[in-house]
Structure formats: C-alpha cells, structure tokens
PDB file of C-alpha atoms in Angstrom:
ATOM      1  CA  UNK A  22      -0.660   7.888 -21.936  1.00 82.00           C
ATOM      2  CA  UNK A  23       2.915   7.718 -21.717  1.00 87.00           C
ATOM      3  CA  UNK A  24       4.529   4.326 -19.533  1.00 89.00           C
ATOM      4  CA  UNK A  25       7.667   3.411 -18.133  1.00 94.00           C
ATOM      5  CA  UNK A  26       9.905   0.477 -16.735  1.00 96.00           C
ATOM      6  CA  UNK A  27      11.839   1.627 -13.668  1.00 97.00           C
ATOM      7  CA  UNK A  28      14.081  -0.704 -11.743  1.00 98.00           C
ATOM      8  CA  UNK A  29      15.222   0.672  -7.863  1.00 98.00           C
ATOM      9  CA  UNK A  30      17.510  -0.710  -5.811  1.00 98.00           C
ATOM     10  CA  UNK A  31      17.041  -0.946  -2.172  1.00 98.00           C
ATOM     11  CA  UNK A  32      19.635  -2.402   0.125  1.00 97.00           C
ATOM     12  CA  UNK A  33      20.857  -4.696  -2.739  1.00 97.00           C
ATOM     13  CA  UNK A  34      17.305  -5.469  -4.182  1.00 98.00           C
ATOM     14  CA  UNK A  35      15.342  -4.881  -7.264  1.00 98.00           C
ATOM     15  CA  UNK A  36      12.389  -3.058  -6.825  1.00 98.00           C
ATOM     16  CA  UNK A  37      10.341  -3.541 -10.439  1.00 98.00           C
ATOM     17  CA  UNK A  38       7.994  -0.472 -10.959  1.00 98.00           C
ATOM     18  CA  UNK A  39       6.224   0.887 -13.427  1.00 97.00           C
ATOM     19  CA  UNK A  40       5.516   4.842 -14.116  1.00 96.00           C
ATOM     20  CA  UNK A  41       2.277   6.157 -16.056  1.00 95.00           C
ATOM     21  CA  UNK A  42       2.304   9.281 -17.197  1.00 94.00           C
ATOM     22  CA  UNK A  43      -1.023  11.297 -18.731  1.00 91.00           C
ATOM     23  CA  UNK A  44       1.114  13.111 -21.021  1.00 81.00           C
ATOM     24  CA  UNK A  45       4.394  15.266 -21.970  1.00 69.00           C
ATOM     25  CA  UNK A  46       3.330  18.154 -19.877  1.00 66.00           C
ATOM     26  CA  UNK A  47       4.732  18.924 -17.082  1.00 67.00           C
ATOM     27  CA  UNK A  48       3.798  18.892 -12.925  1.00 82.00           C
ATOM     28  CA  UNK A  49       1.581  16.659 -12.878  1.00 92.00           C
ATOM     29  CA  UNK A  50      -0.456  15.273  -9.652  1.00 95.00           C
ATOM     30  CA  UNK A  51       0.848  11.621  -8.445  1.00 97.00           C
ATOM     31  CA  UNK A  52      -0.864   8.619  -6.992  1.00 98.00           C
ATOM     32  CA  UNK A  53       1.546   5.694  -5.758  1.00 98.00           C
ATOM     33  CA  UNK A  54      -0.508   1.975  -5.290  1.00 98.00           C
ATOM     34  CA  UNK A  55       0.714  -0.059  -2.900  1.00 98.00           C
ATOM     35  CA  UNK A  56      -0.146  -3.253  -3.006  1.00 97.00           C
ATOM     36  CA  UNK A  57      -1.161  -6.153   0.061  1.00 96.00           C
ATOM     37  CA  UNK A  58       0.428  -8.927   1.072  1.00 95.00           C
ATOM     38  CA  UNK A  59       0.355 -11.451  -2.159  1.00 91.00           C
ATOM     39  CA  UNK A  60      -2.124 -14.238  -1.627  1.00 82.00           C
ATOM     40  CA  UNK A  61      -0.687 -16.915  -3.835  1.00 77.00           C
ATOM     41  CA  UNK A  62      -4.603 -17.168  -5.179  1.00 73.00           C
ATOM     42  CA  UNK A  63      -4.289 -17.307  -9.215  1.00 70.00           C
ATOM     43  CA  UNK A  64      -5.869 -14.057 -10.490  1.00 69.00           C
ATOM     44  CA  UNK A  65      -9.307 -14.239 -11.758  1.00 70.00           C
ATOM     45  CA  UNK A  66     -10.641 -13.700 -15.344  1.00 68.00           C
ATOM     46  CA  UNK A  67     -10.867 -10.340 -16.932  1.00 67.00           C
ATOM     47  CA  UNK A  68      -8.775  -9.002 -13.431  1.00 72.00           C
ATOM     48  CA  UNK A  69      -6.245  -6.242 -15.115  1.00 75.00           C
ATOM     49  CA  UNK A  70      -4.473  -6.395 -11.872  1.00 87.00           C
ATOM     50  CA  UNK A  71      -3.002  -2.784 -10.706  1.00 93.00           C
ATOM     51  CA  UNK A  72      -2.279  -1.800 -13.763  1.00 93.00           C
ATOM     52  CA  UNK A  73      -5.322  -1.488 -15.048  1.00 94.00           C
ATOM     53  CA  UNK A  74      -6.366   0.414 -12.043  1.00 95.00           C
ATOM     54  CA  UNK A  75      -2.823   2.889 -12.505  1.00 96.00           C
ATOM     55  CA  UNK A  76      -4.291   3.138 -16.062  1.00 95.00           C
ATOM     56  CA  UNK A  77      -7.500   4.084 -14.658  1.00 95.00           C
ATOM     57  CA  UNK A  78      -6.232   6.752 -12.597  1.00 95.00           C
ATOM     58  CA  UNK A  79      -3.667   8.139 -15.694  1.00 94.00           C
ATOM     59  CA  UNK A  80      -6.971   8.628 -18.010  1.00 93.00           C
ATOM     60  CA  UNK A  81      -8.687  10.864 -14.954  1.00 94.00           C
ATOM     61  CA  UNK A  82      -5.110  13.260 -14.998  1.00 93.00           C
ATOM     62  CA  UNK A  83      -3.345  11.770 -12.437  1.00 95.00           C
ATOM     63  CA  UNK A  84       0.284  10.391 -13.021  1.00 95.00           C
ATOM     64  CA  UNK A  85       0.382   6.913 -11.605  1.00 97.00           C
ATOM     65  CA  UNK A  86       3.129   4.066 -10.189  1.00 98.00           C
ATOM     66  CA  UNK A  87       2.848   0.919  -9.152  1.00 97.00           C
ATOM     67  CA  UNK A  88       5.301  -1.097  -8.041  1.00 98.00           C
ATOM     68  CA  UNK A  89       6.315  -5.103  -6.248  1.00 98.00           C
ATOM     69  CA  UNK A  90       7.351  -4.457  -2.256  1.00 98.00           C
ATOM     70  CA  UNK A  91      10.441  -6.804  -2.118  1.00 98.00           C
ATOM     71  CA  UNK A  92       8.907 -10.216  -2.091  1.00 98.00           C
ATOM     72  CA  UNK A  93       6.275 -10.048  -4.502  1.00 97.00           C
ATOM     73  CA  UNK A  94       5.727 -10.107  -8.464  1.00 95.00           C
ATOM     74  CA  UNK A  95       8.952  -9.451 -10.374  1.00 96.00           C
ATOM     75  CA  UNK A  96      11.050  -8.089  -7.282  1.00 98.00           C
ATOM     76  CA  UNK A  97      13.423  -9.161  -5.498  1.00 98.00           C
ATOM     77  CA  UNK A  98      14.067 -10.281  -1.993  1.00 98.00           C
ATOM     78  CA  UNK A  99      12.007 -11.657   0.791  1.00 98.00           C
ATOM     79  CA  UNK A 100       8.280 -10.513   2.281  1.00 98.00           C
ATOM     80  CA  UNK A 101       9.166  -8.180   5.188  1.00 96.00           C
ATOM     81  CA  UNK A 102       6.690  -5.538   6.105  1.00 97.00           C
ATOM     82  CA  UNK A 103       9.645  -3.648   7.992  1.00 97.00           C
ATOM     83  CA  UNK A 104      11.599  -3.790   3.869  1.00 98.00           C
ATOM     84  CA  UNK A 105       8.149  -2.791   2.602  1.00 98.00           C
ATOM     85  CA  UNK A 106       8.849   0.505   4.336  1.00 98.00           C
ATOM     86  CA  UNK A 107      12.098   0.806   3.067  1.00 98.00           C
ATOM     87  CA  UNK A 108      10.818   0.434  -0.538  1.00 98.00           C
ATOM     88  CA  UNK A 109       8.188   2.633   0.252  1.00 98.00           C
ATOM     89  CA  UNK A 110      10.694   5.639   0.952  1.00 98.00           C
ATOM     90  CA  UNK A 111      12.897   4.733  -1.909  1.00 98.00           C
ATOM     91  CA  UNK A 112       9.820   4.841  -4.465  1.00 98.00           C
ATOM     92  CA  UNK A 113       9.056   8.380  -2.881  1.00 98.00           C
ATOM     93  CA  UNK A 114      12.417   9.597  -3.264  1.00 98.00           C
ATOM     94  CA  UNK A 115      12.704   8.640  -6.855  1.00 98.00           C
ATOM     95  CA  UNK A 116       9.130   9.996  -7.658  1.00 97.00           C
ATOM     96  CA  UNK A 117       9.749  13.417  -5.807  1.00 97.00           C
ATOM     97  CA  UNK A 118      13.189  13.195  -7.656  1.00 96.00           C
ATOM     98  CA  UNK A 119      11.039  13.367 -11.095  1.00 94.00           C
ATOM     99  CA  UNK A 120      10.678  16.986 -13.136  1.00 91.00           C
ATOM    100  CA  UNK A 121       6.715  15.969 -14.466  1.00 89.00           C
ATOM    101  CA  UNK A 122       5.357  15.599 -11.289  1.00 91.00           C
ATOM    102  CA  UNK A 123       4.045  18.462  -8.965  1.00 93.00           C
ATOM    103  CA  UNK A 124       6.245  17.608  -6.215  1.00 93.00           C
ATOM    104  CA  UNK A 125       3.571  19.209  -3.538  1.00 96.00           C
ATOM    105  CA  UNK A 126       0.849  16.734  -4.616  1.00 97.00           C
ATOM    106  CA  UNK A 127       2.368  13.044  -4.303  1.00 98.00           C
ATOM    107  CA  UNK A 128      -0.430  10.705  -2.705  1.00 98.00           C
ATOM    108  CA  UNK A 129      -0.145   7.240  -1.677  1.00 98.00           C
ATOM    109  CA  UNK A 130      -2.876   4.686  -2.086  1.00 98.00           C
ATOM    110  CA  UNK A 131      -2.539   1.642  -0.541  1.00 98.00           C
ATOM    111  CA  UNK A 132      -4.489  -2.054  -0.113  1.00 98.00           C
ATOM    112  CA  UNK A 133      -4.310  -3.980   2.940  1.00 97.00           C
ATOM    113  CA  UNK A 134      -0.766  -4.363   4.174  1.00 97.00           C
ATOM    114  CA  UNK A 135       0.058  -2.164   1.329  1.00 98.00           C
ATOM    115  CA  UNK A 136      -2.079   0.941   3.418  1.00 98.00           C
ATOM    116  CA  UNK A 137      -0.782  -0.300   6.205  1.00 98.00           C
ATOM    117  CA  UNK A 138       2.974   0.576   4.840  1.00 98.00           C
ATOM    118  CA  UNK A 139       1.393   3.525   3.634  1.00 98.00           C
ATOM    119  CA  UNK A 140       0.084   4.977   6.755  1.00 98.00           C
ATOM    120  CA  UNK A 141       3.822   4.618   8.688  1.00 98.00           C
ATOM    121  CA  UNK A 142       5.568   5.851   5.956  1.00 98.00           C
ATOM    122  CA  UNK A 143       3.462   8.997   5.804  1.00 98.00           C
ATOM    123  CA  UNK A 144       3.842   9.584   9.163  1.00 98.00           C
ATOM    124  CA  UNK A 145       7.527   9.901   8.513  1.00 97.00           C
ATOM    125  CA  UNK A 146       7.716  11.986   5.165  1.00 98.00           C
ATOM    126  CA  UNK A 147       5.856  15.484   5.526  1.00 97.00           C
ATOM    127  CA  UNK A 148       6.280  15.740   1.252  1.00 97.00           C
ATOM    128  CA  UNK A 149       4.003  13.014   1.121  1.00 98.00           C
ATOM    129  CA  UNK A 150       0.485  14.971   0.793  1.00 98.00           C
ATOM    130  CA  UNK A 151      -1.792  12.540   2.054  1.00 98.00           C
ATOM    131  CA  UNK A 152      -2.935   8.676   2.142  1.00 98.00           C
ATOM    132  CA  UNK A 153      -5.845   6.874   1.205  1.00 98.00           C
ATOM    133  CA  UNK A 154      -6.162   3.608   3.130  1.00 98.00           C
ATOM    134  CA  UNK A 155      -7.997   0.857   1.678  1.00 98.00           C
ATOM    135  CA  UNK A 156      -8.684  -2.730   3.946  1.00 97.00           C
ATOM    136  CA  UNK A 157      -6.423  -0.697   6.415  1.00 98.00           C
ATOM    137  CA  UNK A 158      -5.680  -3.087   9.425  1.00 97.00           C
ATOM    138  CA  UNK A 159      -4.924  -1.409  12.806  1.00 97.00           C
ATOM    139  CA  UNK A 160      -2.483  -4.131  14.094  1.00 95.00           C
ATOM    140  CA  UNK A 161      -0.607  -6.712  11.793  1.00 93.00           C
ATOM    141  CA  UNK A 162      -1.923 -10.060  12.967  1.00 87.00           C
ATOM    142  CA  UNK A 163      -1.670 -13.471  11.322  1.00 78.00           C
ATOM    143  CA  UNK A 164      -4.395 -14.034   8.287  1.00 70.00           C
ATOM    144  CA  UNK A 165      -6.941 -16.004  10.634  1.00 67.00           C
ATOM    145  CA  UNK A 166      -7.298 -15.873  14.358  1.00 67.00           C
ATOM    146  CA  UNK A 167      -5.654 -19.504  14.922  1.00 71.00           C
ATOM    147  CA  UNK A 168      -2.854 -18.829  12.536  1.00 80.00           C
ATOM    148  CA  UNK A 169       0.978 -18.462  14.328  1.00 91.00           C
ATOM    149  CA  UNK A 170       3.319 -16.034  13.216  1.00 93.00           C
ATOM    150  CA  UNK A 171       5.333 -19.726  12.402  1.00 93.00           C
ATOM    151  CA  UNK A 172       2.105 -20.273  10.212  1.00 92.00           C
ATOM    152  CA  UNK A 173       2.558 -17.404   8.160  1.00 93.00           C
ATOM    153  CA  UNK A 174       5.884 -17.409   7.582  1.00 94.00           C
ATOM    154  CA  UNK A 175       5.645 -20.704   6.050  1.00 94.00           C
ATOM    155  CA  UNK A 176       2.540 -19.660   3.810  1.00 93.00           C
ATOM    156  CA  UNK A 177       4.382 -17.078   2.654  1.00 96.00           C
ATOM    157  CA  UNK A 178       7.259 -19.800   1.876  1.00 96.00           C
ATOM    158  CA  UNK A 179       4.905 -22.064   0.261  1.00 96.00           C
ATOM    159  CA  UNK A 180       3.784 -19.290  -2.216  1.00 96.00           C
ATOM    160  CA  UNK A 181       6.921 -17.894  -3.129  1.00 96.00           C
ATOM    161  CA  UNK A 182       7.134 -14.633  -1.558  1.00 97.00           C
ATOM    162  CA  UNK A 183       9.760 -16.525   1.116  1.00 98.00           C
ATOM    163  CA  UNK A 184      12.494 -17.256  -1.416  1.00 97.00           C
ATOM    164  CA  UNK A 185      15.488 -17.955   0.591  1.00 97.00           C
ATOM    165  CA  UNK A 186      15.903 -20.769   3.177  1.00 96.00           C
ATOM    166  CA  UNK A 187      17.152 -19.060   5.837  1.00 96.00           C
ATOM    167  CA  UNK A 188      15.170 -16.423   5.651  1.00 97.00           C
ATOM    168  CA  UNK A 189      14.036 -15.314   8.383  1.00 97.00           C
ATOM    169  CA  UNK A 190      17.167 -15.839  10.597  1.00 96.00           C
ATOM    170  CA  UNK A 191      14.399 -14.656  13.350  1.00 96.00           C
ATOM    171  CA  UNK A 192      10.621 -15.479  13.126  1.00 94.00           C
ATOM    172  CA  UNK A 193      10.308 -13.791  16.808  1.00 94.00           C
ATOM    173  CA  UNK A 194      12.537 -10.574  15.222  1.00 96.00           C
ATOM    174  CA  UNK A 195      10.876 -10.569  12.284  1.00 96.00           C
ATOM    175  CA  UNK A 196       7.861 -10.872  13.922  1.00 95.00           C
ATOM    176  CA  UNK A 197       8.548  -7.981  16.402  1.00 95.00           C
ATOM    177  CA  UNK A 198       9.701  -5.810  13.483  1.00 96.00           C
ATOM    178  CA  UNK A 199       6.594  -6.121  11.819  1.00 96.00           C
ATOM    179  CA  UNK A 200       4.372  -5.214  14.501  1.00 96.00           C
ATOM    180  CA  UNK A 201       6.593  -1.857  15.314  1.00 97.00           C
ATOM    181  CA  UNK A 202       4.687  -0.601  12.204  1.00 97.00           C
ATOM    182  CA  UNK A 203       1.426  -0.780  13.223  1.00 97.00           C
ATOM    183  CA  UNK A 204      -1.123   1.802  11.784  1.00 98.00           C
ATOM    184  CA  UNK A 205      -2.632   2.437  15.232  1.00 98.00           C
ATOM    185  CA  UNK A 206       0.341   3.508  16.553  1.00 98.00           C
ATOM    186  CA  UNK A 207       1.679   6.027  14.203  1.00 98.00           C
ATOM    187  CA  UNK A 208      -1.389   6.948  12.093  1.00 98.00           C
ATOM    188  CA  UNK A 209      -1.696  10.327  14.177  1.00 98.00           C
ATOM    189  CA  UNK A 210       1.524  11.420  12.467  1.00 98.00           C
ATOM    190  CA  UNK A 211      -0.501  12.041   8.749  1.00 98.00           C
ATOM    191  CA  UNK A 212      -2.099  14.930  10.107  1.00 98.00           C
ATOM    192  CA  UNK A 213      -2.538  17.564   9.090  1.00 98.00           C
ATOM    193  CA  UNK A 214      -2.341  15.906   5.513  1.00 98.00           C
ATOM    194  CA  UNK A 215      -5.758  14.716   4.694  1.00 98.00           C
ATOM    195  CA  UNK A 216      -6.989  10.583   4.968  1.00 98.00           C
ATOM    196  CA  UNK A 217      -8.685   8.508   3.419  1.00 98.00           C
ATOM    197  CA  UNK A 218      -9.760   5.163   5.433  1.00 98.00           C
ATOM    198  CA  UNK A 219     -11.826   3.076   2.790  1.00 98.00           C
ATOM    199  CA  UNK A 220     -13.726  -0.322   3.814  1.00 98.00           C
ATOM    200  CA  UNK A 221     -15.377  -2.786   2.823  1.00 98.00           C
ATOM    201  CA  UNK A 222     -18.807  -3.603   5.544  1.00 98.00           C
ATOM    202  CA  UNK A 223     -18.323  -7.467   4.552  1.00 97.00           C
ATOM    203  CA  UNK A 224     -14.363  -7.740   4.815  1.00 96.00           C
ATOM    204  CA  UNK A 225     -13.626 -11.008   6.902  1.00 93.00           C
ATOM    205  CA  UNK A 226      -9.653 -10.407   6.339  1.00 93.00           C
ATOM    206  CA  UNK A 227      -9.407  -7.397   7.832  1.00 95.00           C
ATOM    207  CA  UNK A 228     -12.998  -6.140  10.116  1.00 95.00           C
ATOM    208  CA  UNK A 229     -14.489  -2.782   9.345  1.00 97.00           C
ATOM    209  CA  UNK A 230     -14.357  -2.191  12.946  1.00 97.00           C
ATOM    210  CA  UNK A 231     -10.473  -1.723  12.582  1.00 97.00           C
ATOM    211  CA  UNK A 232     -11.207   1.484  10.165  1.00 97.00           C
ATOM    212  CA  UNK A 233     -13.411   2.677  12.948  1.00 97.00           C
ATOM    213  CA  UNK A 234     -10.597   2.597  14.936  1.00 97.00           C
ATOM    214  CA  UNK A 235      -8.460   4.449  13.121  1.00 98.00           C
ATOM    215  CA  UNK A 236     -10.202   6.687  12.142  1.00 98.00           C
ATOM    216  CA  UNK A 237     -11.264   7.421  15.986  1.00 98.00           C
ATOM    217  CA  UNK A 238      -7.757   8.314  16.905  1.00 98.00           C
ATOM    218  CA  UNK A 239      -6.240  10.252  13.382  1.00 98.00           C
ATOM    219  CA  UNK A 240      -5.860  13.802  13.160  1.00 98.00           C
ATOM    220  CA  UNK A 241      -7.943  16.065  10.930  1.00 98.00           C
ATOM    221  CA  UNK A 242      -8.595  16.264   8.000  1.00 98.00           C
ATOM    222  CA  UNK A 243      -9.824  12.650   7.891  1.00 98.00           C
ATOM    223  CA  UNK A 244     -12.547  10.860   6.004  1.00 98.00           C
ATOM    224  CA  UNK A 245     -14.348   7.586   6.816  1.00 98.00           C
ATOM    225  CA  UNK A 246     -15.921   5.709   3.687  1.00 98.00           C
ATOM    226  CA  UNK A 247     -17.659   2.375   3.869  1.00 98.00           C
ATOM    227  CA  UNK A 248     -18.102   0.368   0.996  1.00 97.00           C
ATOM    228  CA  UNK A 249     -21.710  -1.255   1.860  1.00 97.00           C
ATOM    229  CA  UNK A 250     -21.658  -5.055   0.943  1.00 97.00           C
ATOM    230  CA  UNK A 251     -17.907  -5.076   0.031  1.00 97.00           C
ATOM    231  CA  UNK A 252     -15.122  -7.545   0.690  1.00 95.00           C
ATOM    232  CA  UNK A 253     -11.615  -6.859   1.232  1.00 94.00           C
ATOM    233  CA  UNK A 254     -10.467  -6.736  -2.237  1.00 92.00           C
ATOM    234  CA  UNK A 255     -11.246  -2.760  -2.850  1.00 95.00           C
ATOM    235  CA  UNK A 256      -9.292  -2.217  -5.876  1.00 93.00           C
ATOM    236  CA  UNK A 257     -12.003  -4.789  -7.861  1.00 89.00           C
ATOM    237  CA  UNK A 258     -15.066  -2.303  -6.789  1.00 93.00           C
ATOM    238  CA  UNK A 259     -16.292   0.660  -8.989  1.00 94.00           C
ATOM    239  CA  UNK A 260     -17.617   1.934  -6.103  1.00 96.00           C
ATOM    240  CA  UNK A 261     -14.268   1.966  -3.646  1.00 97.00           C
ATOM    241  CA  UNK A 262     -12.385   3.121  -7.143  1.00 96.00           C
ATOM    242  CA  UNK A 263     -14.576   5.852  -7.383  1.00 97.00           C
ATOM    243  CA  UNK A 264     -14.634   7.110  -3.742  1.00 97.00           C
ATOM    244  CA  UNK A 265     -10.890   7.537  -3.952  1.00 98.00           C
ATOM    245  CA  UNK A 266     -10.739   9.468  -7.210  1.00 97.00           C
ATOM    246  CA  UNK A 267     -13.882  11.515  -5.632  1.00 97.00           C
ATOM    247  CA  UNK A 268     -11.245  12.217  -2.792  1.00 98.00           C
ATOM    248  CA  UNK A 269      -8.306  13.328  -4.751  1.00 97.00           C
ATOM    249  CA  UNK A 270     -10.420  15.617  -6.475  1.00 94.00           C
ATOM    250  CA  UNK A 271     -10.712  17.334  -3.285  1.00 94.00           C
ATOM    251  CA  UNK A 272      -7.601  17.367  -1.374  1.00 92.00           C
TER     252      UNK A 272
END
C-alpha cells in the first residue's frame, strides 16, 4: 500500500489530503470519503478515524483519498457547506488529473454533510461515476429541531471549525447559501450514474425517513440500504462498511 501527503489550494486555502494507493500499477478504481460536519466530540478508543477506513478500502483494490473540507482537521479556512463544494470539485480535478487511476471509475463516498456535498457535486460533474450516500440528509437544518442557524454558527465557533471573527460577514447569506445545496433538490441530477443511499434505522441526527425520501425522487440506477439498529455514525459499522464495498463491486 503505497500513501501520500497532498496539499490543494482552493480560493487561497489549504486543503490537507491524503492519497492511498494499492500499488505501482496503473488505472486503478477510486473512492473519495467525504467527511460530516466535525462534532468537536473527542474520538473514541481504538477509532482509526477515516484513515483506517481509506486503508480498508486500499487492501480490497480500490485507490482511496480522504481529505479535511475547509474548516476541519488540518485545513484551512472556515466551515461553509457552499466551500465544501468547492473543495469537493478541486479534489476531483486533481484525482481525475492523476495517471494510476481509471479515470472512468472515480466514486465518491460521503458521511452526513459530507454525502450531502457529495450528492450536489455529482450532480454537476458527469466524470464522477457514482455516489454512495451515507446519513444523507435531504435538507440542511440546524443539529436539533430548537437549534437557530445563530446556534450553529456559534457551535461551530466554539469547536474550532469557525476560526475567524468575522466570519460569517452574513449568518442569513451564509445560511441561504447552504441551503441552495440541498440533496433533495439536485439529487435527480446523479442519474444515470448509480446511488447508493445508506442508513442507519436508529439515526436521531439525521431520520431514516430522509433516505426514503431521496431515494423516492432519484433517478435509476438507485439502491436503498438500511442499516437495522444503526446510528448515524456509518463509517464505525462492519455492516454499513461492507454494504458499500458490496456496491462498488457492482457498479
């Protein structure tokens, strides 16, 4: 297995990534992870975080990268879904850009607001050759039903993924921005590239029910798996881990 450091910029930021690799041969298949919106919640014990799941997916063939949206982990910037788009494009663009990876075969698999990201970018970038969705909300709301958009912002602050002071100059723009990338409204757009929406039956961040309706309005070829028992932290079950690998092995 065969890893890499890779530093982007996007519109002045560092985007921190890095790039597994099965081996020296050539055109391989590639699986991007995008993560969710950071919690602030210290990791738990014997969690290998996404690497260990990019690892995971370089021992079954696949080339792997993970990467910080602008805001989280070692990147730069602010949290702003509308920026996490932006990354999202540049990351594709440099991995399509690569010689060792089959350039007809680049999948994104995103968590949470991460497969949220996903699903819009998709819809705008036919070389991307499908999406698996994981904790997928349809509509960007607040983390709990009496949190304000005010709220969140300063959660966000208090946790470090705000880093500047005056950032947002808007919280109503930045709000609106946000919400223009809804997965409802542009998750039509992945067909006919296949999908993956992946949920947990016990997820009280982001209901089941929204996966339902996703999957009620997305094109074909489309697949609905629920995780029976499961939270919203898919990336931590064998069994969500294993329905997406089961996927990719037949797209």
């Amino acid at each position: 297995m065969l890893r890499d450091y890779v530093v982007l910029q996007v519109e002045g930021i560092s985007i921190v990534g890095q790039l597994f690799l099965p081996g020296k041969e050539m055109s391989c298949r590639m699986v991007c992870l995008c993560h969710g919106a950071p919690s602030g919640a210290p990791p738990e014990p014997g969690d290998g975080g996404y690497p260990a799941l990019a690892e995971r997916f370089c021992r079954e063939g696949f080339g792997s990268f993970l990467f910080n949206f602008r805001g989280a982990g070692d990147s730069g910037g602010n949290i702003d879904f509308t920026g996490w788009t932006h990354d999202l494009q540049s990351v594709t663009d440099y991995l399509l850009s690569l010689d060792s990876i089959d350039k007809s075969h680049l999948y994104l698999v995103g968590f949470s607001a991460g497969a949220a990201v996903s699903v819009y970018t998709a819809s705008k970038d036919i070389r991307i050759a499908g999406v698996a969705a994981c904790a997928c909300p349809a509509e960007f709301t607040p983390f709990t039903p009496n949190q304000s958009w005010e709220a969140l912002i300063e959660h966000f602050r208090g946790i470090g993924a705000i880093r500047d002071a005056a950032f947002p100059p808007s919280i109503k723009e930045w709000q609106e921005n946000t919400l223009r990338i809804n997965p409802v409204d542009h998750i039509t757009g992945i067909a006919p590239h296949p999908l993956l929406l992946l949920h947990g039956t016990m997820d009280k961040t982001v209901p089941v029910e929204q996966a339902c309706r996703l999957y009620e309005i997305a094109g074909e070829p489309k697949t609905l798996v629920r995780i029976e028992g499961a939270g919203h932290r898919l990336r931590r079950d064998e069994r969500a881990v294993g329905a997406i690998l089961e996927w990719l092995g037949s797209v």
